[in-house]
Short mmCIF file of C-alpha atoms and ligand atoms in Angstrom, two decimals:
data_model
loop_
_atom_site.label_atom_id
_atom_site.label_comp_id
_atom_site.label_asym_id
_atom_site.label_seq_id
_atom_site.Cartn_x
_atom_site.Cartn_y
_atom_site.Cartn_z
CA MET A 1 11.64 -17.34 20.69
CA THR A 2 7.71 -16.78 19.69
CA ARG A 3 6.72 -14.11 16.87
CA ALA A 4 6.20 -10.80 17.70
CA TYR A 5 3.67 -8.08 17.38
CA ASN A 6 5.39 -6.76 13.65
CA PHE A 7 4.78 -3.14 12.91
CA SER A 8 7.50 -3.00 9.54
CA ALA A 9 6.55 -0.75 7.35
CA GLY A 10 6.95 -2.99 4.32
CA PRO A 11 7.05 -5.82 3.85
CA ALA A 12 4.99 -5.79 6.86
CA ALA A 13 3.34 -8.68 8.68
CA LEU A 14 1.33 -11.40 6.90
CA PRO A 15 -2.17 -13.00 8.69
CA GLU A 16 -0.50 -15.83 10.71
CA PRO A 17 -3.23 -18.47 8.85
CA VAL A 18 -1.75 -17.87 5.65
CA LEU A 19 1.58 -18.04 6.85
CA ARG A 20 0.93 -21.46 8.19
CA GLN A 21 -1.37 -22.33 4.93
CA VAL A 22 1.73 -21.54 2.82
CA ARG A 23 3.67 -23.85 4.97
CA ASP A 24 1.62 -26.53 5.20
CA GLU A 25 1.67 -26.64 1.05
CA MET A 26 5.72 -25.59 0.42
CA LEU A 27 6.24 -28.96 -0.47
CA GLU A 28 3.41 -30.02 -2.35
CA TRP A 29 1.03 -27.80 -3.65
CA GLN A 30 -2.55 -28.80 -4.92
CA GLY A 31 -1.77 -32.21 -5.97
CA GLU A 32 0.72 -30.85 -7.65
CA ARG A 33 3.70 -33.02 -6.38
CA ALA A 34 5.71 -29.94 -6.63
CA SER A 35 6.07 -26.61 -5.06
CA VAL A 36 3.81 -23.37 -6.41
CA MET A 37 6.68 -21.52 -6.89
CA GLU A 38 8.30 -25.03 -8.85
CA VAL A 39 5.37 -25.24 -11.84
CA SER A 40 4.90 -23.23 -14.86
CA HIS A 41 2.38 -20.09 -14.74
CA ARG A 42 0.79 -21.39 -17.66
CA GLY A 43 -0.04 -24.36 -16.15
CA LYS A 44 -3.98 -25.66 -15.08
CA ALA A 45 -3.10 -25.31 -11.17
CA PHE A 46 -1.58 -21.85 -11.50
CA VAL A 47 -3.40 -20.43 -14.00
CA GLU A 48 -6.87 -20.92 -11.71
CA CYS A 49 -4.82 -19.95 -8.94
CA ALA A 50 -4.05 -16.71 -10.50
CA ALA A 51 -7.87 -16.23 -11.63
CA ARG A 52 -8.90 -17.13 -8.32
CA ALA A 53 -7.02 -14.30 -6.86
CA GLU A 54 -7.99 -11.76 -9.34
CA SER A 55 -11.87 -12.49 -9.31
CA ASP A 56 -11.70 -12.69 -5.32
CA LEU A 57 -9.72 -8.97 -5.80
CA ARG A 58 -12.40 -7.75 -7.44
CA GLU A 59 -14.98 -8.90 -5.30
CA LEU A 60 -13.37 -7.43 -2.11
CA MET A 61 -12.68 -4.31 -3.82
CA ALA A 62 -16.16 -4.18 -6.06
CA ILE A 63 -14.15 -3.44 -9.29
CA PRO A 64 -16.16 -2.77 -12.25
CA ASP A 65 -15.72 -4.92 -15.41
CA ASP A 66 -14.24 -2.12 -17.30
CA TYR A 67 -11.14 -1.98 -15.66
CA HIS A 68 -8.28 -4.15 -15.62
CA VAL A 69 -6.25 -5.92 -12.87
CA LEU A 70 -2.88 -6.57 -12.99
CA PHE A 71 -0.25 -8.32 -11.04
CA LEU A 72 3.32 -7.32 -12.11
CA GLN A 73 6.88 -7.27 -11.26
CA GLY A 74 8.77 -4.40 -10.65
CA GLY A 75 6.71 -2.54 -7.37
CA ALA A 76 4.92 0.62 -7.01
CA THR A 77 8.21 3.03 -8.21
CA THR A 78 8.44 1.02 -11.43
CA LEU A 79 4.31 1.23 -12.21
CA SER A 80 4.91 4.94 -11.18
CA ALA A 81 7.35 5.52 -14.49
CA LEU A 82 5.12 3.28 -16.69
CA LEU A 83 1.93 4.88 -15.99
CA ALA A 84 3.43 8.21 -17.15
CA LEU A 85 4.33 6.27 -20.25
CA ASN A 86 1.58 4.22 -20.69
CA LEU A 87 -1.28 6.84 -20.15
CA ALA A 88 0.25 10.38 -21.35
CA GLY A 89 0.48 11.58 -24.96
CA PRO A 90 3.66 13.38 -26.25
CA ASP A 91 2.52 16.51 -25.38
CA GLN A 92 0.25 16.37 -22.45
CA ALA A 93 0.89 17.21 -18.86
CA VAL A 94 0.64 15.33 -16.00
CA ASP A 95 -0.64 16.82 -12.51
CA VAL A 96 1.25 15.75 -9.21
CA VAL A 97 0.06 16.23 -5.56
CA LEU A 98 2.60 16.35 -3.40
CA THR A 99 1.52 15.06 0.59
CA GLY A 100 4.97 13.02 1.56
CA HIS A 101 8.01 11.23 0.01
CA TRP A 102 6.51 8.79 -2.01
CA GLY A 103 4.38 11.31 -4.06
CA GLU A 104 7.60 12.83 -4.78
CA LYS A 105 9.37 9.55 -5.72
CA ALA A 106 7.02 9.07 -8.24
CA LEU A 107 6.99 12.25 -9.39
CA ASP A 108 10.67 11.90 -10.34
CA ASN A 109 9.95 8.79 -12.12
CA ILE A 110 6.70 10.57 -13.88
CA ALA A 111 8.94 13.71 -14.71
CA ALA A 112 11.58 11.80 -16.30
CA SER A 113 9.14 11.00 -19.10
CA VAL A 114 6.63 13.85 -19.75
CA LYS A 115 6.23 17.19 -18.14
CA ALA A 116 4.67 17.04 -15.00
CA ASN A 117 3.23 19.78 -12.90
CA VAL A 118 3.13 19.93 -9.12
CA ALA A 119 -0.24 20.74 -8.80
CA ALA A 120 0.07 20.99 -4.65
CA SER A 121 2.45 19.96 -1.79
CA GLY A 122 2.23 20.02 1.34
CA LYS A 123 5.99 20.29 1.39
CA GLY A 124 6.34 23.44 2.77
CA ASP A 125 4.05 22.18 6.13
CA GLY A 126 7.03 19.49 6.43
CA TYR A 127 4.22 17.33 4.91
CA THR A 128 1.72 17.19 8.19
CA GLY A 129 -1.34 17.98 6.52
CA ILE A 130 -3.38 17.73 2.49
CA PRO A 131 -3.12 21.52 1.03
CA ASP A 132 -6.83 22.13 0.60
CA PRO A 133 -8.39 21.00 -3.12
CA SER A 134 -9.87 24.80 -3.58
CA GLY A 135 -6.29 25.68 -3.98
CA TRP A 136 -4.85 22.88 -6.26
CA GLN A 137 -3.05 24.48 -9.76
CA LEU A 138 -4.99 21.50 -11.97
CA THR A 139 -3.87 21.77 -15.59
CA PRO A 140 -7.17 21.60 -18.12
CA GLY A 141 -6.49 18.50 -20.61
CA ALA A 142 -3.58 16.78 -18.11
CA ALA A 143 -3.44 13.01 -18.67
CA PHE A 144 -4.03 12.21 -14.99
CA VAL A 145 -3.42 13.89 -11.76
CA HIS A 146 -0.82 11.59 -9.44
CA TYR A 147 -1.70 11.18 -5.84
CA THR A 148 -0.32 9.24 -3.22
CA PRO A 149 -3.99 8.49 -0.63
CA ASN A 150 -1.87 7.18 2.19
CA GLU A 151 1.66 8.32 2.73
CA THR A 152 3.77 5.70 4.35
CA ILE A 153 6.49 7.51 5.98
CA HIS A 154 4.82 10.93 6.92
CA GLY A 155 1.65 9.10 8.19
CA VAL A 156 -0.80 11.60 5.99
CA GLU A 157 -4.31 9.83 4.36
CA PHE A 158 -7.06 11.33 2.72
CA HIS A 159 -10.22 10.16 4.07
CA ASP A 160 -12.17 11.32 1.17
CA ILE A 161 -11.19 10.99 -2.56
CA PRO A 162 -10.45 14.20 -4.17
CA ASP A 163 -12.60 15.88 -7.09
CA VAL A 164 -10.84 16.26 -9.95
CA GLY A 165 -13.44 16.34 -12.55
CA ASP A 166 -12.72 15.00 -15.58
CA VAL A 167 -9.32 14.01 -15.82
CA PRO A 168 -8.05 10.51 -14.71
CA LEU A 169 -7.06 10.20 -11.14
CA VAL A 170 -4.23 7.83 -10.77
CA ALA A 171 -3.41 6.81 -6.83
CA ASP A 172 -0.59 4.82 -5.35
CA ILE A 173 -2.41 2.42 -2.84
CA SER A 174 0.37 0.54 -1.68
CA SER A 175 -0.13 1.20 1.90
CA ASN A 176 -3.72 1.04 2.30
CA VAL A 177 -4.95 -0.66 -0.18
CA LEU A 178 -8.39 -2.66 1.43
CA SER A 179 -8.11 -0.99 4.75
CA ARG A 180 -11.54 -0.16 4.10
CA PRO A 181 -13.83 0.52 1.54
CA MET A 182 -12.80 2.86 -1.60
CA ASP A 183 -14.87 3.37 -4.80
CA VAL A 184 -12.86 2.26 -7.73
CA SER A 185 -14.97 3.82 -10.31
CA ARG A 186 -13.85 7.57 -9.18
CA PHE A 187 -10.60 6.48 -10.06
CA GLY A 188 -8.59 6.16 -13.64
CA VAL A 189 -5.71 3.73 -12.18
CA LEU A 190 -5.04 2.37 -8.77
CA TYR A 191 -1.73 1.17 -8.46
CA GLY A 192 0.57 -0.31 -5.39
CA GLY A 193 3.25 -2.91 -4.56
CA ALA A 194 1.97 -5.83 -2.39
CA GLN A 195 4.41 -5.79 0.43
CA LYS A 196 2.18 -3.88 3.00
CA ASN A 197 -1.63 -5.09 2.81
CA LEU A 198 -1.59 -7.91 0.07
CA GLY A 199 1.42 -10.22 0.69
CA PRO A 200 5.14 -10.75 -0.25
CA SER A 201 7.14 -8.20 -2.04
CA GLY A 202 8.09 -8.84 -5.92
CA LEU A 203 4.59 -8.10 -6.60
CA ALA A 204 2.38 -5.01 -7.72
CA ILE A 205 -1.26 -4.60 -8.99
CA ALA A 206 -2.32 -2.25 -11.02
CA ILE A 207 -6.83 -1.69 -11.40
CA ILE A 208 -6.68 0.36 -15.04
CA ARG A 209 -9.56 1.58 -16.27
CA LYS A 210 -9.88 0.14 -19.92
CA ASP A 211 -10.15 3.06 -22.03
CA LEU A 212 -7.13 4.39 -20.87
CA LEU A 213 -4.59 1.94 -22.08
CA GLY A 214 -3.42 2.15 -25.68
CA ARG A 215 -3.81 6.15 -26.24
CA HIS A 216 -0.11 7.31 -25.50
CA GLY A 217 0.84 7.70 -29.17
CA ARG A 218 4.45 6.94 -28.52
CA ALA A 219 6.77 3.55 -29.55
CA LEU A 220 7.62 1.89 -26.10
CA PRO A 221 9.46 -1.80 -25.83
CA PRO A 222 6.69 -4.14 -25.58
CA ILE A 223 7.32 -5.31 -22.23
CA PHE A 224 6.57 -1.55 -20.87
CA GLU A 225 3.52 -1.79 -22.85
CA LEU A 226 0.95 -2.35 -20.19
CA GLN A 227 -1.75 -3.34 -22.62
CA ASN A 228 0.55 -6.22 -23.51
CA GLN A 229 -0.21 -7.46 -19.67
CA ALA A 230 -3.37 -6.37 -20.45
CA ARG A 231 -4.57 -8.81 -23.10
CA ASN A 232 -2.38 -11.51 -21.80
CA ASP A 233 -3.69 -12.00 -18.22
CA SER A 234 -0.64 -10.32 -17.04
CA MET A 235 1.19 -13.01 -18.31
CA PHE A 236 3.47 -11.59 -21.17
CA ASN A 237 6.04 -12.41 -19.30
CA THR A 238 6.68 -14.66 -16.19
CA PRO A 239 4.46 -12.89 -13.51
CA PRO A 240 5.81 -13.49 -9.56
CA THR A 241 4.05 -16.52 -9.02
CA PHE A 242 4.82 -17.16 -5.42
CA GLY A 243 3.78 -13.67 -4.46
CA TRP A 244 0.52 -14.04 -6.25
CA TYR A 245 -0.31 -17.42 -4.57
CA VAL A 246 -0.05 -15.82 -1.22
CA LEU A 247 -1.65 -12.77 -2.37
CA GLY A 248 -4.91 -15.15 -3.28
CA LEU A 249 -4.49 -16.75 0.36
CA VAL A 250 -4.87 -12.87 2.05
CA LEU A 251 -7.76 -12.28 0.03
CA GLN A 252 -9.23 -15.17 1.21
CA TRP A 253 -8.01 -14.38 4.74
CA LEU A 254 -9.73 -10.92 4.23
CA LYS A 255 -13.20 -12.40 2.77
CA ALA A 256 -13.03 -14.48 6.07
CA GLN A 257 -12.70 -11.08 8.27
CA GLY A 258 -15.72 -9.88 6.37
CA GLY A 259 -13.59 -7.51 3.64
CA ALA A 260 -12.89 -4.44 3.57
CA ALA A 261 -15.74 -3.18 5.59
CA ALA A 262 -15.14 -5.28 8.65
CA MET A 263 -11.72 -4.36 8.17
CA GLY A 264 -12.19 -0.33 7.81
CA GLU A 265 -13.95 -0.69 11.41
CA VAL A 266 -10.80 -2.67 13.05
CA ASN A 267 -8.82 -0.03 11.57
CA ARG A 268 -10.37 2.60 13.05
CA ARG A 269 -10.57 1.41 16.28
CA LYS A 270 -6.60 0.15 16.29
CA ALA A 271 -5.76 3.81 14.81
CA GLU A 272 -8.27 6.00 17.41
CA ASN A 273 -6.22 3.32 20.04
CA LEU A 274 -2.76 4.27 19.35
CA TYR A 275 -3.61 8.20 18.51
CA ALA A 276 -5.26 8.30 21.56
CA ALA A 277 -2.41 7.15 23.79
CA ILE A 278 0.11 9.62 21.61
CA ASP A 279 -2.13 12.23 22.57
CA GLY A 280 -2.71 11.54 25.82
CA SER A 281 1.10 11.07 27.01
CA GLY A 282 1.10 14.38 28.20
CA GLY A 283 3.89 15.32 25.61
CA PHE A 284 6.06 12.21 26.07
CA TYR A 285 4.96 11.60 22.61
CA ARG A 286 4.34 13.15 19.49
CA ASN A 287 2.73 13.01 16.25
CA ASN A 288 2.61 15.89 14.14
CA VAL A 289 -0.11 15.68 11.57
CA GLN A 290 -2.75 17.31 11.39
CA ALA A 291 -5.84 15.36 13.07
CA PRO A 292 -8.17 15.05 9.56
CA ALA A 293 -5.23 13.84 7.42
CA ARG A 294 -3.76 11.30 10.29
CA SER A 295 -3.09 8.03 8.66
CA TRP A 296 -5.10 4.83 9.78
CA MET A 297 -2.17 2.50 8.77
CA ASN A 298 0.93 4.16 8.85
CA VAL A 299 1.80 5.98 12.97
CA PRO A 300 4.82 8.17 12.37
CA PHE A 301 5.92 9.32 16.34
CA PHE A 302 9.11 11.25 18.45
CA LEU A 303 9.96 10.89 21.65
CA PRO A 304 11.01 13.76 23.53
CA ASP A 305 14.47 13.50 22.71
CA GLU A 306 16.47 11.32 20.19
CA THR A 307 18.72 9.70 22.90
CA ARG A 308 15.48 7.63 24.14
CA GLU A 309 15.04 5.96 21.14
CA GLN A 310 17.66 3.28 21.54
CA ALA A 311 15.97 2.36 25.03
CA PHE A 312 12.53 2.72 23.29
CA LEU A 313 13.51 0.33 20.43
CA ALA A 314 14.90 -2.25 22.34
CA GLU A 315 12.36 -2.49 25.74
CA ALA A 316 9.88 -2.56 22.62
CA LYS A 317 11.56 -6.01 21.15
CA ALA A 318 12.21 -7.69 24.42
CA ALA A 319 8.38 -6.85 24.94
CA GLY A 320 7.18 -8.39 21.90
CA LEU A 321 7.36 -5.58 19.23
CA VAL A 322 9.36 -5.11 16.48
CA GLY A 323 9.71 -2.92 13.36
CA LEU A 324 9.39 0.55 15.04
CA LYS A 325 11.67 2.02 13.69
CA GLY A 326 10.94 5.10 11.58
CA HIS A 327 12.04 5.74 8.43
CA ARG A 328 15.55 7.33 7.82
CA ALA A 329 13.63 10.20 5.97
CA LEU A 330 11.68 11.38 9.20
CA GLY A 331 13.24 9.57 11.91
CA GLY A 332 11.89 9.53 15.24
CA MET A 333 9.12 5.86 15.38
CA ARG A 334 6.37 4.51 13.51
CA ALA A 335 4.06 1.93 13.75
CA SER A 336 2.64 0.38 10.51
CA ILE A 337 -0.87 -1.22 11.80
CA TYR A 338 -2.19 -3.11 8.55
CA ASN A 339 -4.87 -5.26 8.28
CA ALA A 340 -2.73 -8.14 9.45
CA MET A 341 -1.73 -6.41 12.85
CA PRO A 342 -4.70 -7.61 15.62
CA GLU A 343 -5.99 -4.87 17.52
CA ALA A 344 -4.63 -7.00 20.29
CA GLY A 345 -1.31 -6.20 19.24
CA VAL A 346 -2.21 -2.61 19.28
CA GLN A 347 -3.17 -2.60 22.66
CA ALA A 348 0.25 -4.18 23.56
CA LEU A 349 2.18 -1.25 22.05
CA VAL A 350 -0.41 1.14 23.76
CA ASP A 351 0.52 -0.46 26.99
CA PHE A 352 4.03 -0.93 26.60
CA MET A 353 3.99 2.93 25.66
CA GLY A 354 2.51 3.77 29.04
CA ASP A 355 5.04 2.21 30.36
CA PHE A 356 7.65 3.46 29.02
CA ALA A 357 6.85 6.76 29.02
CA ARG A 358 6.27 6.39 32.83
CA ARG A 359 9.76 4.96 33.53
CA HIS A 360 11.84 7.50 31.14
CA GLY A 361 9.39 10.66 31.39
N1 PMP B 401 4.49 4.14 -2.24
C1 PMP B 401 4.47 3.89 -1.68
C2 PMP B 401 3.14 4.50 -0.86
C3 PMP B 401 5.36 3.30 -0.76
O1 PMP B 401 4.76 3.10 0.72
C4 PMP B 401 6.02 2.48 -1.02
C5 PMP B 401 7.18 1.61 -0.31
N2 PMP B 401 7.17 1.90 0.85
C6 PMP B 401 6.36 2.88 -2.50
C7 PMP B 401 5.59 3.60 -3.41
C8 PMP B 401 7.43 2.16 -3.26
O2 PMP B 401 7.25 0.96 -3.22
P1 PMP B 401 8.09 -0.38 -4.27
O3 PMP B 401 9.22 -0.20 -3.09
O4 PMP B 401 7.08 -1.21 -4.38
O5 PMP B 401 8.81 0.24 -5.50
#
């Protein structure tokens, strides 16, 4: 058996050269005569590896110096809860913009500790677009506005950064980080799990404007205080060292590809190719997202009826295409085409879809 093209939404495909390097270094890493998983996070070799990953991330995303970059456990979900506790004062509201499933989950975690206000929601339209920003009900003096630039399940992506005035914008970039250039200075916080575009699960990153930390005025357990991680180079407790190391290799691979701008061009072409196949299928395949909000990273699509789904998945797998089953919240199919998915993989999927439609149409 050979490796398939993997369209999984996350954990997701990693660049093959990265996996090969991990394999080659598995038993002995950097002259340590031990695996990277077996050495202290405070030892010289790991500290250097960690610092290099941070500086590569800063370079690739052009992160200004007045932002912390944190490498944490707990995934995007834990961070959504921690950001509310760390950024909002006890009497401050947080505005949340909902464009899909993950925004709803973030809302649940934010609303558990602070007053949360749904400033706009695309739920009424089945999360098929972005509510017109001119109608957003923003709260003056809110601690932050939270949104999800790319909704991994619904396949809804913002192609522009919304203007929310002086209130810090907090974005969950789990599924579109480094998929194209992004102006970090427009945000208070960018955060996400690593397991889609950056590395394995178990690691999350947070890019936080420095002045936003330490102002919340509530007593938090020290481990929930993000300022403590910021002051300790994300080593207030043991960081997810293996994930951090793999992320570093992914970033070196990304630099070799030409960085975010080059990835953006490739990702645009991949998405255009796949949406054209769906829209050109004579109605056999359907994607319900309004064209200006269609995601470049996650492409949900439906077959004419559910009875053909099992055949689609089985035949796709036999053709070397895996991970296409849609999320249970939405059903149907979903192709996640993150940075590590080559254009040839998308073309193989497009060819398979055309063939399947001819045989089952
Ligand atoms: N936000 C987004 C946009 C996601 O895609 C996901 C995972 N699919 C999450 C949050 C949840 O992330 P985690 O499992 O790392 O908590």
